[in-house]
Short mmCIF file of C-alpha atoms in Angstrom, two decimals:
data_model
loop_
_atom_site.label_atom_id
_atom_site.label_comp_id
_atom_site.label_asym_id
_atom_site.label_seq_id
_atom_site.Cartn_x
_atom_site.Cartn_y
_atom_site.Cartn_z
CA MET A 1396 89.57 92.91 37.87
CA GLY A 1397 90.70 90.28 40.38
CA ALA A 1398 94.03 92.09 40.85
CA TYR A 1399 92.14 95.33 41.50
CA ASP A 1400 89.92 93.67 44.14
CA GLU A 1401 92.98 92.16 45.83
CA LYS A 1402 94.73 95.55 45.91
CA LYS A 1403 91.59 97.22 47.22
CA GLU A 1404 91.26 94.64 49.97
CA THR A 1405 94.94 95.05 50.89
CA CYS A 1406 94.60 98.83 51.15
CA GLY A 1407 91.51 98.43 53.35
CA THR A 1408 93.37 96.04 55.63
CA ILE A 1409 96.33 98.40 55.89
CA CYS A 1410 94.03 101.28 56.83
CA LEU A 1411 92.35 99.15 59.47
CA LYS A 1412 95.74 98.12 60.87
CA TYR A 1413 96.87 101.71 61.31
CA LEU A 1414 93.52 102.77 62.73
CA LEU A 1415 93.67 99.94 65.24
CA PHE A 1416 97.31 100.71 66.06
CA THR A 1417 96.41 104.36 66.73
CA PHE A 1418 93.48 103.25 68.84
CA ASN A 1419 95.69 100.91 70.87
CA PHE A 1420 98.21 103.65 71.57
CA LEU A 1421 95.47 105.98 72.80
CA PHE A 1422 93.90 103.05 74.64
CA TRP A 1423 97.21 102.36 76.40
CA LEU A 1424 97.38 106.00 77.53
CA ALA A 1425 93.76 105.80 78.70
CA GLY A 1426 94.63 102.68 80.70
CA GLY A 1427 97.31 104.64 82.53
CA ALA A 1428 94.79 107.38 83.29
CA VAL A 1429 92.21 104.88 84.56
CA MET A 1430 94.78 103.20 86.79
CA ALA A 1431 95.98 106.58 88.08
CA VAL A 1432 92.45 107.60 89.08
CA GLY A 1433 91.99 104.32 90.94
CA ILE A 1434 95.35 104.50 92.73
CA TRP A 1435 94.81 108.16 93.63
CA THR A 1436 91.40 107.37 95.10
CA VAL A 1437 92.73 104.51 97.22
CA ALA A 1438 96.11 105.97 98.22
CA GLU A 1439 95.28 109.62 98.81
CA LYS A 1440 91.75 109.24 100.14
CA SER A 1441 92.05 105.96 102.04
CA ASP A 1442 91.51 107.73 105.37
CA TYR A 1443 88.04 108.81 104.33
CA ILE A 1444 87.26 105.32 103.00
CA SER A 1445 87.73 104.02 106.56
CA LEU A 1446 84.86 106.26 107.72
CA LEU A 1447 82.40 104.54 105.39
CA SER A 1448 80.58 101.38 106.42
CA SER A 1449 80.06 100.28 102.81
CA ARG A 1450 82.97 99.08 100.69
CA ILE A 1451 81.40 100.00 97.34
CA TYR A 1452 83.43 103.20 97.03
CA ALA A 1453 86.71 101.35 97.60
CA VAL A 1454 85.68 98.42 95.38
CA SER A 1455 84.90 100.81 92.51
CA ALA A 1456 88.40 102.29 92.83
CA TYR A 1457 90.07 98.84 92.95
CA ILE A 1458 88.13 97.77 89.85
CA LEU A 1459 89.51 100.80 88.02
CA ILE A 1460 93.07 99.89 89.07
CA VAL A 1461 92.68 96.32 87.78
CA ALA A 1462 91.00 97.54 84.61
CA GLY A 1463 93.77 100.10 84.03
CA ILE A 1464 96.50 97.46 84.34
CA VAL A 1465 94.68 95.07 82.00
CA VAL A 1466 94.04 97.94 79.56
CA MET A 1467 97.76 98.75 79.32
CA ILE A 1468 98.65 95.08 78.78
CA THR A 1469 95.85 94.74 76.25
CA GLY A 1470 97.04 97.82 74.37
CA ILE A 1471 100.46 96.21 73.84
CA LEU A 1472 98.85 92.90 72.85
CA GLY A 1473 96.60 94.78 70.43
CA CYS A 1474 99.59 96.32 68.66
CA CYS A 1475 101.21 92.90 68.29
CA ALA A 1476 97.99 91.30 67.08
CA THR A 1477 97.42 94.10 64.58
CA PHE A 1478 100.79 93.97 62.84
CA LYS A 1479 101.27 90.20 63.01
CA GLU A 1480 97.77 89.76 61.56
CA GLN A 1481 97.19 86.57 63.53
CA LYS A 1482 93.56 85.72 64.04
CA GLY A 1483 94.31 83.89 67.28
CA LEU A 1484 95.86 87.02 68.83
CA LEU A 1485 93.03 89.16 67.51
CA ARG A 1486 90.48 86.87 69.15
CA LEU A 1487 92.35 87.04 72.46
CA TYR A 1488 92.57 90.82 72.11
CA PHE A 1489 88.83 91.07 71.47
CA VAL A 1490 88.04 88.90 74.53
CA LEU A 1491 90.25 91.10 76.73
CA LEU A 1492 88.55 94.23 75.38
CA LEU A 1493 85.18 92.73 76.22
CA PHE A 1494 86.39 91.77 79.71
CA ILE A 1495 87.68 95.29 80.39
CA PHE A 1496 84.48 96.74 78.97
CA LEU A 1497 82.44 94.74 81.49
CA LEU A 1498 84.81 95.68 84.34
CA GLU A 1499 84.53 99.37 83.66
CA VAL A 1500 80.77 99.27 83.20
CA LEU A 1501 80.62 97.47 86.56
CA ALA A 1502 82.73 100.21 88.18
CA GLY A 1503 80.43 102.83 86.67
CA VAL A 1504 77.29 101.04 87.84
CA LEU A 1505 78.67 100.56 91.37
CA ALA A 1506 79.59 104.24 91.52
CA TYR A 1507 76.07 105.19 90.42
CA VAL A 1508 74.40 102.83 92.92
CA TYR A 1509 76.55 104.12 95.78
CA TYR A 1510 75.88 107.68 94.63
CA GLN A 1511 72.20 107.05 95.34
CA GLN A 1512 72.66 105.59 98.81
CA LEU A 1513 75.58 107.65 100.13
CA ASN A 1514 73.48 110.25 101.97
CA THR A 1515 71.56 107.57 103.87
CA GLU A 1516 74.71 105.70 104.83
CA LEU A 1517 76.46 108.80 106.14
CA LYS A 1518 73.43 109.88 108.17
CA GLU A 1519 73.17 106.43 109.75
CA ASN A 1520 76.84 105.73 110.41
CA LEU A 1521 79.16 108.74 110.40
CA LYS A 1522 78.08 110.19 113.76
CA GLU A 1523 78.36 106.80 115.47
CA THR A 1524 81.77 106.15 113.92
CA MET A 1525 83.10 109.53 115.05
CA THR A 1526 81.70 109.46 118.60
CA GLN A 1527 82.18 105.79 119.40
CA LYS A 1528 85.53 105.01 117.77
CA TYR A 1529 87.51 108.25 118.02
CA GLN A 1530 90.57 107.85 120.29
CA GLN A 1531 89.57 104.27 121.14
CA ALA A 1532 92.00 101.36 121.39
CA GLY A 1533 92.70 99.74 118.03
CA GLN A 1534 90.96 102.56 116.14
CA ASP A 1535 93.97 104.73 115.30
CA HIS A 1536 93.02 104.80 111.60
CA ILE A 1537 89.57 106.18 112.51
CA THR A 1538 91.11 108.81 114.80
CA GLN A 1539 93.50 109.94 112.07
CA ALA A 1540 90.70 109.99 109.50
CA VAL A 1541 88.44 112.10 111.72
CA ASP A 1542 91.22 114.58 112.52
CA LYS A 1543 92.12 114.86 108.84
CA LEU A 1544 88.45 115.26 107.89
CA GLN A 1545 87.84 118.08 110.39
CA GLN A 1546 91.01 119.93 109.50
CA GLU A 1547 90.83 119.60 105.71
CA PHE A 1548 87.14 120.45 105.48
CA LYS A 1549 87.15 122.98 108.34
CA CYS A 1550 84.24 121.33 110.15
CA CYS A 1551 83.52 119.84 113.57
CA GLY A 1552 81.35 116.81 114.34
CA SER A 1553 79.11 114.84 112.05
CA ASN A 1554 76.14 117.21 112.08
CA SER A 1555 77.55 119.87 114.42
CA SER A 1556 80.14 120.34 117.14
CA SER A 1557 77.53 119.35 119.75
CA ASP A 1558 77.80 115.74 118.49
CA TRP A 1559 81.01 115.43 120.46
CA SER A 1560 79.10 115.67 123.74
CA GLU A 1561 78.15 112.01 123.10
CA SER A 1562 81.71 110.91 122.45
CA GLN A 1563 83.03 108.08 124.59
CA TRP A 1564 86.43 109.76 124.65
CA ILE A 1565 85.11 113.24 125.59
CA LEU A 1566 83.25 111.72 128.54
CA THR A 1567 86.45 110.26 130.02
CA GLN A 1568 89.34 111.88 131.87
CA LYS A 1569 91.57 111.13 128.87
CA ALA A 1570 89.98 114.07 127.09
CA ASN A 1571 91.59 116.33 129.71
CA GLY A 1572 88.63 118.70 129.84
CA ARG A 1573 88.15 119.00 126.09
CA VAL A 1574 84.61 119.39 124.77
CA VAL A 1575 85.70 118.74 121.17
CA PRO A 1576 88.87 117.25 119.64
CA ASP A 1577 91.74 119.65 119.00
CA SER A 1578 91.27 119.04 115.26
CA CYS A 1579 88.06 121.10 115.47
CA CYS A 1580 90.12 124.20 116.26
CA LYS A 1581 90.83 126.82 113.65
CA THR A 1582 94.39 126.92 114.95
CA PRO A 1583 95.08 123.45 116.42
CA THR A 1584 97.14 123.45 119.60
CA GLU A 1585 97.33 121.13 122.57
CA ASN A 1586 94.05 121.23 124.56
CA CYS A 1587 92.55 123.94 122.35
CA GLY A 1588 89.40 121.79 122.21
CA ARG A 1589 88.49 122.87 125.74
CA ARG A 1590 86.80 125.98 124.38
CA ASP A 1591 84.07 125.47 121.79
CA HIS A 1592 83.38 129.12 121.03
CA PRO A 1593 82.86 129.93 117.30
CA SER A 1594 85.98 132.10 117.38
CA ASN A 1595 88.01 129.02 118.32
CA ILE A 1596 86.41 126.06 116.53
CA TYR A 1597 84.68 125.47 113.22
CA LYS A 1598 80.93 125.94 113.45
CA VAL A 1599 79.88 124.81 109.98
CA GLU A 1600 76.21 124.40 109.17
CA GLY A 1601 75.61 120.75 108.32
CA GLY A 1602 78.81 119.64 110.03
CA CYS A 1603 81.32 117.32 108.39
CA ILE A 1604 78.65 115.04 106.93
CA THR A 1605 77.75 117.53 104.19
CA LYS A 1606 81.40 118.23 103.39
CA LEU A 1607 82.30 114.53 103.20
CA GLU A 1608 79.22 113.70 101.16
CA ASN A 1609 79.98 116.38 98.57
CA PHE A 1610 83.60 115.26 98.42
CA ILE A 1611 82.73 111.60 97.82
CA LEU A 1612 79.96 112.44 95.36
CA ASP A 1613 82.45 114.42 93.27
CA HIS A 1614 84.83 111.47 93.21
CA LEU A 1615 82.06 109.01 92.41
CA LYS A 1616 81.22 111.16 89.39
CA ILE A 1617 84.85 110.92 88.28
CA ILE A 1618 84.97 107.15 88.81
CA GLY A 1619 81.68 106.65 86.99
CA ALA A 1620 82.56 108.97 84.11
CA VAL A 1621 86.01 107.41 83.62
CA GLY A 1622 84.64 103.86 83.75
CA VAL A 1623 81.72 104.38 81.39
CA GLY A 1624 83.64 106.78 79.14
CA ILE A 1625 86.53 104.40 78.49
CA ALA A 1626 84.06 101.53 78.08
CA CYS A 1627 82.28 103.41 75.31
CA VAL A 1628 85.58 104.11 73.55
CA GLN A 1629 86.35 100.38 73.67
CA ILE A 1630 83.31 99.69 71.52
CA ILE A 1631 85.16 101.45 68.69
CA GLY A 1632 88.18 99.21 69.29
CA MET A 1633 86.03 96.09 69.19
CA ILE A 1634 84.46 97.23 65.92
CA PHE A 1635 87.91 97.85 64.38
CA THR A 1636 89.07 94.44 65.61
CA CYS A 1637 86.08 92.66 64.09
CA CYS A 1638 86.59 94.46 60.77
CA LEU A 1639 90.30 93.58 60.65
CA TYR A 1640 89.58 89.98 61.66
CA ARG A 1641 87.07 89.58 58.84
CA SER A 1642 89.39 91.23 56.31
CA LEU A 1643 92.22 88.79 56.97
CA LYS A 1644 92.50 85.61 54.95
CA ALA A 1645 92.57 82.31 56.78
CA GLU A 1646 96.01 81.91 58.31
CA PRO A 1647 97.68 79.26 60.49
CA TYR A 1648 97.68 80.06 64.20
#
């Protein structure tokens, strides 16, 4: 009877080991995906981040990058801990899983909080950023971001093209007679911004603010879903780890 119980326990432990190994492999792949989402958000969309007064959007992305790196390292550690059957490694692995879990939940919560306040922030700050900082000394990153925003989203001004009448740059001789930046033009050419007729420039209802808001909201959904989704999957890993830990006999560290 005792031999049967020992064999049964051994089989259960083996099953747990392979389940946890499979989980860690998938977890490692998920870590790469999480990190990729974070890097893509920061690297490819960094121009738009500069147009936001709040840093929550960027912080959420950086948290995902850190979490993704730790996830990949943890996945490798988990494989080692599983097959070496060392309780010390399993404890460390569990702590790292818990740490990543909290990081990703934090990223998800930040994304949700910013999701709620994004519209207010854009209404209060985007127009001022565009009109007061465009083509100003030391604000090259803002100028590039505004030009990219207007060209990619085919829009002009924060709320409408008339916003540019309040621009510090438009009101100076440096604008060379332009009434809107050349990036407002459907076919950008030098000084094309002198004519603001709908046949020449983008006259989008709601201006760029609506376009940018929808864009960021879509990405916040991705950040939030990835963060919370992976965090939920980690709960399974923590359960497997606890089960394997309890199934192991006391061993030296």
